[in-house]
Short mmCIF file of C-alpha atoms and ligand atoms in Angstrom, two decimals:
data_model
loop_
_atom_site.label_atom_id
_atom_site.label_comp_id
_atom_site.label_asym_id
_atom_site.label_seq_id
_atom_site.Cartn_x
_atom_site.Cartn_y
_atom_site.Cartn_z
CA ALA A 1 1.42 25.79 44.18
CA ALA A 2 -2.32 25.15 44.07
CA ALA A 3 -2.59 26.87 40.72
CA GLU A 4 0.16 24.69 39.40
CA GLU A 5 -1.69 21.54 40.43
CA GLU A 6 -4.83 22.69 38.67
CA ALA A 7 -3.08 23.53 35.42
CA PRO A 8 -4.39 21.28 32.62
CA LYS A 9 -2.11 18.33 32.13
CA GLU A 10 -0.39 17.82 28.82
CA PRO A 11 -1.48 14.39 27.54
CA GLU A 12 1.27 11.79 27.86
CA PRO A 13 2.98 11.50 24.48
CA LEU A 14 1.92 8.29 22.79
CA ASP A 15 4.49 5.50 22.67
CA TYR A 16 4.19 4.60 18.97
CA ARG A 17 6.48 1.62 19.42
CA LYS A 18 3.88 0.13 21.75
CA VAL A 19 1.14 0.87 19.23
CA ALA A 20 3.26 -0.78 16.53
CA ALA A 21 3.80 -3.87 18.67
CA ASP A 22 0.04 -4.16 19.20
CA ILE A 23 -0.61 -3.79 15.46
CA ALA A 24 1.91 -6.58 14.82
CA GLU A 25 -0.14 -8.83 17.09
CA LEU A 26 -3.17 -8.32 14.83
CA LEU A 27 -1.52 -9.51 11.62
CA ASP A 28 -1.78 -13.26 11.90
CA ASP A 29 -5.22 -14.81 12.00
CA VAL A 30 -6.02 -18.30 10.80
CA ASP A 31 -9.67 -17.33 10.52
CA TYR A 32 -8.90 -14.73 7.87
CA ASP A 33 -8.80 -16.38 4.45
CA ASP A 34 -5.43 -14.91 3.54
CA GLY A 35 -3.77 -15.99 6.80
CA SER A 36 -2.43 -12.50 7.46
CA TYR A 37 -3.89 -9.02 7.50
CA GLY A 38 -0.48 -7.71 6.46
CA PRO A 39 -1.21 -7.32 2.74
CA VAL A 40 -4.55 -5.58 3.24
CA PHE A 41 -2.97 -3.22 5.80
CA VAL A 42 -0.39 -2.24 3.17
CA ARG A 43 -3.15 -1.69 0.62
CA LEU A 44 -5.04 0.49 3.13
CA ALA A 45 -1.98 2.69 3.77
CA TRP A 46 -1.44 3.02 0.02
CA HIS A 47 -5.05 3.81 -0.91
CA ALA A 48 -5.38 6.28 1.96
CA SER A 49 -2.34 8.12 0.55
CA GLY A 50 -2.59 7.56 -3.20
CA THR A 51 -5.35 10.12 -3.76
CA TYR A 52 -2.83 12.94 -3.42
CA ASN A 53 -2.68 15.65 -6.05
CA LYS A 54 0.49 17.70 -5.84
CA ALA A 55 -1.02 20.47 -7.98
CA ASP A 56 -3.50 21.55 -5.31
CA GLY A 57 -2.44 19.59 -2.23
CA THR A 58 -5.75 17.72 -1.98
CA GLY A 59 -6.03 14.05 -1.05
CA GLY A 60 -3.32 12.05 0.69
CA SER A 61 -3.21 10.20 3.99
CA ASN A 62 -3.87 13.28 6.11
CA GLY A 63 -7.50 13.44 7.18
CA ALA A 64 -8.20 9.68 6.99
CA THR A 65 -11.09 10.64 4.75
CA MET A 66 -11.72 7.00 3.78
CA ARG A 67 -13.83 6.87 6.95
CA PHE A 68 -16.49 8.78 5.01
CA GLY A 69 -18.94 7.48 2.43
CA PRO A 70 -17.69 9.20 -0.70
CA GLU A 71 -14.20 7.70 -0.38
CA ALA A 72 -15.08 4.43 1.36
CA GLY A 73 -17.52 3.80 -1.47
CA ASP A 74 -15.00 4.37 -4.27
CA GLY A 75 -14.88 1.03 -6.09
CA ALA A 76 -11.09 1.06 -5.85
CA ASN A 77 -11.40 0.82 -2.06
CA ALA A 78 -13.66 -2.24 -2.00
CA GLY A 79 -12.58 -4.59 0.78
CA LEU A 80 -10.56 -2.05 2.73
CA ASP A 81 -13.26 -2.00 5.41
CA VAL A 82 -11.71 -5.34 6.42
CA ALA A 83 -8.45 -3.57 7.29
CA ARG A 84 -10.10 -0.53 8.86
CA ASN A 85 -12.30 -2.70 11.09
CA ARG A 86 -9.39 -4.88 12.13
CA LEU A 87 -7.58 -1.78 13.40
CA GLU A 88 -10.51 -0.46 15.48
CA PRO A 89 -9.35 -2.13 18.75
CA ILE A 90 -6.03 -0.26 18.42
CA LYS A 91 -7.87 3.04 18.06
CA ALA A 92 -10.01 2.11 21.08
CA LYS A 93 -6.93 1.30 23.16
CA TYR A 94 -5.01 4.44 22.07
CA PRO A 95 -7.70 7.08 21.38
CA GLN A 96 -4.97 9.71 21.02
CA ILE A 97 -3.71 8.29 17.71
CA SER A 98 -5.34 9.72 14.61
CA TYR A 99 -6.81 7.26 12.13
CA ALA A 100 -4.53 8.78 9.52
CA ASP A 101 -1.46 7.94 11.62
CA LEU A 102 -2.87 4.53 12.55
CA TRP A 103 -3.51 3.42 8.96
CA THR A 104 -0.10 4.50 7.69
CA LEU A 105 1.68 3.00 10.71
CA ALA A 106 -0.17 -0.29 10.12
CA GLY A 107 1.26 -0.42 6.61
CA VAL A 108 4.78 0.18 7.86
CA VAL A 109 4.42 -2.42 10.63
CA ALA A 110 3.02 -4.99 8.18
CA ILE A 111 5.89 -4.54 5.72
CA LYS A 112 8.46 -4.93 8.45
CA GLU A 113 6.75 -7.94 10.07
CA MET A 114 6.54 -9.70 6.70
CA GLY A 115 10.30 -9.41 6.27
CA GLY A 116 10.59 -6.08 4.51
CA PRO A 117 12.55 -2.94 5.31
CA SER A 118 11.95 -0.91 8.44
CA ILE A 119 10.51 2.23 6.89
CA PRO A 120 11.00 5.36 9.00
CA TRP A 121 7.57 6.64 10.04
CA LYS A 122 6.45 9.74 11.85
CA ALA A 123 3.32 10.87 13.64
CA GLY A 124 1.40 14.06 13.10
CA ARG A 125 -1.45 13.42 10.69
CA THR A 126 -4.83 14.67 11.81
CA ASP A 127 -8.33 13.42 11.05
CA ALA A 128 -10.80 15.44 9.02
CA VAL A 129 -14.18 16.00 10.60
CA SER A 130 -16.46 15.61 7.61
CA ALA A 131 -16.91 14.04 4.21
CA GLU A 132 -16.33 17.45 2.66
CA SER A 133 -12.59 16.77 2.89
CA CYS A 134 -12.85 13.63 0.73
CA PRO A 135 -10.95 13.77 -2.54
CA PRO A 136 -13.03 13.08 -5.65
CA GLN A 137 -13.46 9.42 -6.57
CA GLY A 138 -11.38 7.93 -9.36
CA ARG A 139 -7.93 9.15 -8.31
CA LEU A 140 -6.52 5.67 -7.68
CA PRO A 141 -5.11 3.67 -10.60
CA ASP A 142 -7.34 1.49 -12.75
CA ALA A 143 -5.76 -1.94 -13.24
CA SER A 144 -7.26 -2.40 -16.70
CA LYS A 145 -5.43 0.61 -18.13
CA ASP A 146 -2.06 1.25 -19.78
CA ARG A 147 1.27 2.93 -19.00
CA LYS A 148 -0.08 6.37 -19.89
CA HIS A 149 -2.69 6.11 -17.16
CA VAL A 150 -0.21 4.69 -14.64
CA ARG A 151 2.19 7.58 -15.29
CA GLU A 152 -0.62 10.16 -15.10
CA VAL A 153 -1.79 8.87 -11.73
CA PHE A 154 1.67 8.54 -10.15
CA ASN A 155 3.06 11.75 -11.67
CA ARG A 156 0.05 13.55 -10.19
CA MET A 157 1.26 12.36 -6.77
CA GLY A 158 4.84 13.37 -7.63
CA PHE A 159 6.48 10.03 -8.42
CA ASP A 160 8.90 9.32 -11.28
CA ASP A 161 9.30 6.12 -13.30
CA ARG A 162 11.75 4.43 -10.94
CA GLU A 163 9.54 5.16 -7.93
CA ILE A 164 6.50 3.81 -9.79
CA VAL A 165 8.23 0.50 -10.48
CA ALA A 166 9.62 0.39 -6.93
CA LEU A 167 6.17 0.86 -5.41
CA MET A 168 4.55 -1.72 -7.69
CA GLY A 169 6.73 -4.43 -6.12
CA ALA A 170 4.36 -4.35 -3.14
CA HIS A 171 2.31 -6.73 -5.27
CA VAL A 172 4.62 -9.43 -3.97
CA LEU A 173 2.06 -9.31 -1.14
CA GLY A 174 -1.51 -10.46 -1.03
CA ARG A 175 -3.84 -11.37 -3.78
CA CYS A 176 -6.79 -10.26 -5.83
CA HIS A 177 -10.20 -11.04 -4.39
CA PRO A 178 -13.05 -11.56 -6.87
CA ASP A 179 -15.48 -9.89 -4.46
CA ARG A 180 -13.26 -6.80 -4.05
CA SER A 181 -11.61 -5.98 -7.38
CA GLY A 182 -13.08 -8.67 -9.63
CA TYR A 183 -9.63 -10.12 -10.35
CA HIS A 184 -8.29 -13.30 -8.79
CA LEU A 185 -5.06 -15.05 -7.73
CA PRO A 186 -1.90 -13.78 -6.01
CA TRP A 187 1.11 -12.34 -7.84
CA THR A 188 3.64 -14.60 -6.10
CA TYR A 189 3.96 -17.92 -4.31
CA ASN A 190 4.73 -16.42 -0.88
CA PRO A 191 2.23 -13.57 -0.62
CA THR A 192 2.87 -12.86 3.04
CA THR A 193 6.64 -12.50 2.69
CA PHE A 194 8.16 -9.26 1.49
CA THR A 195 10.76 -10.19 -1.15
CA ASN A 196 11.58 -9.01 -4.68
CA ALA A 197 9.70 -12.02 -6.12
CA TYR A 198 7.28 -9.71 -7.96
CA TYR A 199 10.14 -8.62 -10.23
CA THR A 200 11.82 -11.99 -10.61
CA LEU A 201 8.53 -13.65 -11.56
CA LEU A 202 7.45 -10.80 -13.81
CA ALA A 203 10.75 -11.04 -15.66
CA SER A 204 11.00 -14.83 -15.84
CA GLU A 205 7.53 -16.38 -16.17
CA TYR A 206 5.65 -16.84 -19.39
CA TRP A 207 2.67 -14.46 -19.12
CA LYS A 208 -0.42 -14.72 -21.24
CA LYS A 209 -4.01 -13.54 -21.07
CA GLU A 210 -5.75 -15.88 -18.70
CA LYS A 211 -7.94 -18.52 -20.24
CA ASN A 212 -11.13 -19.97 -18.78
CA TRP A 213 -11.81 -16.84 -16.76
CA ASP A 214 -14.93 -14.72 -17.04
CA GLY A 215 -13.66 -11.90 -14.80
CA PRO A 216 -11.86 -8.79 -16.09
CA MET A 217 -8.96 -9.47 -18.44
CA GLN A 218 -5.80 -10.41 -16.57
CA TYR A 219 -2.63 -12.35 -17.19
CA SER A 220 -1.43 -15.57 -15.65
CA ASN A 221 1.68 -17.69 -15.95
CA ARG A 222 2.12 -21.04 -17.73
CA LYS A 223 0.62 -19.69 -20.92
CA GLY A 224 -2.51 -18.42 -19.29
CA THR A 225 -3.53 -21.35 -17.15
CA GLY A 226 -1.27 -20.76 -14.18
CA ASP A 227 -1.62 -20.10 -10.49
CA ILE A 228 -0.16 -16.62 -10.20
CA MET A 229 -1.26 -13.46 -12.00
CA MET A 230 -0.41 -10.04 -13.32
CA LEU A 231 -2.79 -7.15 -13.88
CA PRO A 232 -2.67 -5.28 -17.20
CA THR A 233 -0.95 -2.41 -15.32
CA ASP A 234 1.66 -4.85 -13.97
CA MET A 235 2.41 -6.05 -17.52
CA GLU A 236 3.16 -2.45 -18.47
CA MET A 237 6.14 -2.65 -16.11
CA LEU A 238 7.54 -5.23 -18.50
CA TRP A 239 6.40 -3.75 -21.79
CA ASP A 240 7.56 -0.17 -21.29
CA ARG A 241 11.29 0.11 -21.99
CA THR A 242 12.00 2.47 -19.12
CA PHE A 243 9.87 0.61 -16.59
CA LYS A 244 11.47 -2.67 -17.64
CA GLN A 245 14.95 -1.37 -16.92
CA TYR A 246 13.90 -0.89 -13.28
CA VAL A 247 12.15 -4.27 -13.13
CA LYS A 248 15.52 -5.79 -14.03
CA GLU A 249 17.38 -3.63 -11.55
CA PHE A 250 15.09 -4.69 -8.70
CA ALA A 251 14.98 -8.35 -9.79
CA ASN A 252 18.78 -8.44 -9.72
CA ASP A 253 19.31 -6.88 -6.32
CA GLU A 254 16.77 -7.13 -3.52
CA GLN A 255 18.60 -4.67 -1.28
CA VAL A 256 18.56 -2.03 -3.99
CA TRP A 257 14.80 -2.55 -4.23
CA PHE A 258 14.30 -2.45 -0.43
CA ASP A 259 16.04 0.94 -0.37
CA ALA A 260 14.07 2.30 -3.33
CA PHE A 261 10.80 0.94 -1.96
CA SER A 262 11.46 2.29 1.50
CA SER A 263 12.04 5.86 0.28
CA ALA A 264 9.10 5.79 -2.12
CA PHE A 265 6.69 4.34 0.45
CA LYS A 266 7.77 6.87 3.09
CA LYS A 267 7.19 9.64 0.54
CA LEU A 268 3.78 8.15 -0.35
CA ILE A 269 2.44 8.08 3.20
CA GLU A 270 3.72 11.60 3.88
CA LEU A 271 2.30 13.29 0.75
CA GLY A 272 0.55 16.51 1.67
CA VAL A 273 1.08 16.10 5.43
CA GLN A 274 2.28 19.06 7.49
CA PHE A 275 4.14 17.40 10.34
CA PRO A 276 4.95 19.26 13.53
CA ALA A 277 8.51 20.59 13.25
CA GLU A 278 9.77 18.37 16.08
CA ALA A 279 8.20 15.11 14.81
CA PRO A 280 10.97 12.50 14.89
CA ASP A 281 11.28 9.62 12.44
CA ILE A 282 10.55 6.39 14.27
CA VAL A 283 12.41 3.34 13.02
CA LEU A 284 10.94 0.07 14.29
CA GLU A 285 13.30 -2.70 15.33
FE1 LIG B 301 -2.19 -2.79 -5.70
N1 LIG B 301 -3.85 -3.84 -6.25
N2 LIG B 301 -2.32 -1.68 -7.38
N3 LIG B 301 -0.63 -1.68 -5.07
N4 LIG B 301 -2.17 -3.84 -3.96
C1 LIG B 301 -4.43 -4.86 -5.56
C2 LIG B 301 -4.00 -5.41 -4.39
C3 LIG B 301 -2.90 -4.96 -3.67
C4 LIG B 301 -3.25 -1.81 -8.37
C5 LIG B 301 -4.34 -2.66 -8.37
C6 LIG B 301 -4.59 -3.61 -7.39
C7 LIG B 301 -0.06 -0.64 -5.74
C8 LIG B 301 -0.35 -0.26 -7.06
C9 LIG B 301 -1.42 -0.73 -7.78
C10 LIG B 301 -1.22 -3.70 -2.97
C11 LIG B 301 -0.29 -2.68 -2.84
C12 LIG B 301 -0.06 -1.74 -3.83
C13 LIG B 301 -5.59 -5.30 -6.28
C14 LIG B 301 -6.50 -6.41 -5.83
C15 LIG B 301 -5.68 -4.53 -7.40
C16 LIG B 301 -6.74 -4.63 -8.49
C17 LIG B 301 -7.45 -5.95 -4.72
C18 LIG B 301 -8.30 -7.08 -4.21
O1 LIG B 301 -9.01 -7.68 -5.02
O2 LIG B 301 -8.24 -7.37 -3.00
C19 LIG B 301 -2.92 -0.90 -9.47
C20 LIG B 301 -3.72 -0.75 -10.75
C21 LIG B 301 -1.78 -0.25 -9.11
C22 LIG B 301 -0.99 0.75 -9.86
O3 LIG B 301 -1.15 0.96 -11.04
C23 LIG B 301 0.88 0.02 -4.90
C24 LIG B 301 1.70 1.26 -5.29
C25 LIG B 301 0.88 -0.66 -3.70
C26 LIG B 301 1.67 -0.39 -2.44
C27 LIG B 301 2.83 0.24 -2.40
C28 LIG B 301 -1.35 -4.79 -2.01
C29 LIG B 301 -0.47 -5.05 -0.80
C30 LIG B 301 -2.42 -5.59 -2.47
C31 LIG B 301 -2.93 -6.88 -1.85
C32 LIG B 301 -4.11 -6.63 -0.94
C33 LIG B 301 -4.67 -7.88 -0.33
O4 LIG B 301 -5.70 -7.75 0.35
O5 LIG B 301 -4.14 -8.96 -0.49
#
């Protein structure tokens, strides 16, 4: 009996629903310019995952390599320290969770809390121990480029055209920050509510190169003097015949988009991850 008592205890399994509830508490903050950390949490989950290369299995959310200089310092990740720092108290409260699980869970929680689908999420990512695991810089998409670049980047991860357009609808959320990407303005009028407004606005507004703007070339509505924007890569969703077909599909039926987005986002945050065989999908209510 004594030997039994001394046997090392298995750590209590983490209650990820409790972690998720605590993350939800961190979203709203009147002192943060954007009112909610939701959009930047979604961008963190995406950028942590979007480095994946299916050809050699490098990159992806596993490893949480954005903690290290080479990836944190990639220009594409400017401003994501805001999201990572905001999540530190959660890591301190639940040291068992890996950063890789925490960042992806935060994205899923944010989407759900902002009115989006409840995307099934599972635990099992581990954290890399050194910067040597960082993927090379430059794997994330460049907003100034064209459809060829967008397809190259997303095909490298393993996404097809419909998934690309479905994922892009996340730009319903948040905005561009001149001190992060150089661009400015939000894409929609309710940037903390997850709706299909990205597609409806893309398809219905009059987009033109923005005037009176000395930042990188971007588009805005009302003939270029508007209050919402599109990046050059967003405009490709409208200009490419195949992409446009999906823009229309998602503009016409929000539920169809929610389903397509949910599958594509789940795939994104699981790219390259070897989950334990018994890891269950957790669906937040
Ligand atoms: Fe994005 N995105 N994104 N994006 N993105 C930016 C902001 C957000 C591109 C460029 C930019 C996805 C795809 C692309 C979000 C989610 C997703 C910004 C402004 C640029 C630039 C950053 C800033 O200044 O703060 C390009 C290029 C592509 C593809 O070609 C995908 C996929 C997703 C998620 C599924 C979210 C959310 C934001 C708002 C962040 C915030 O802080 O408000």
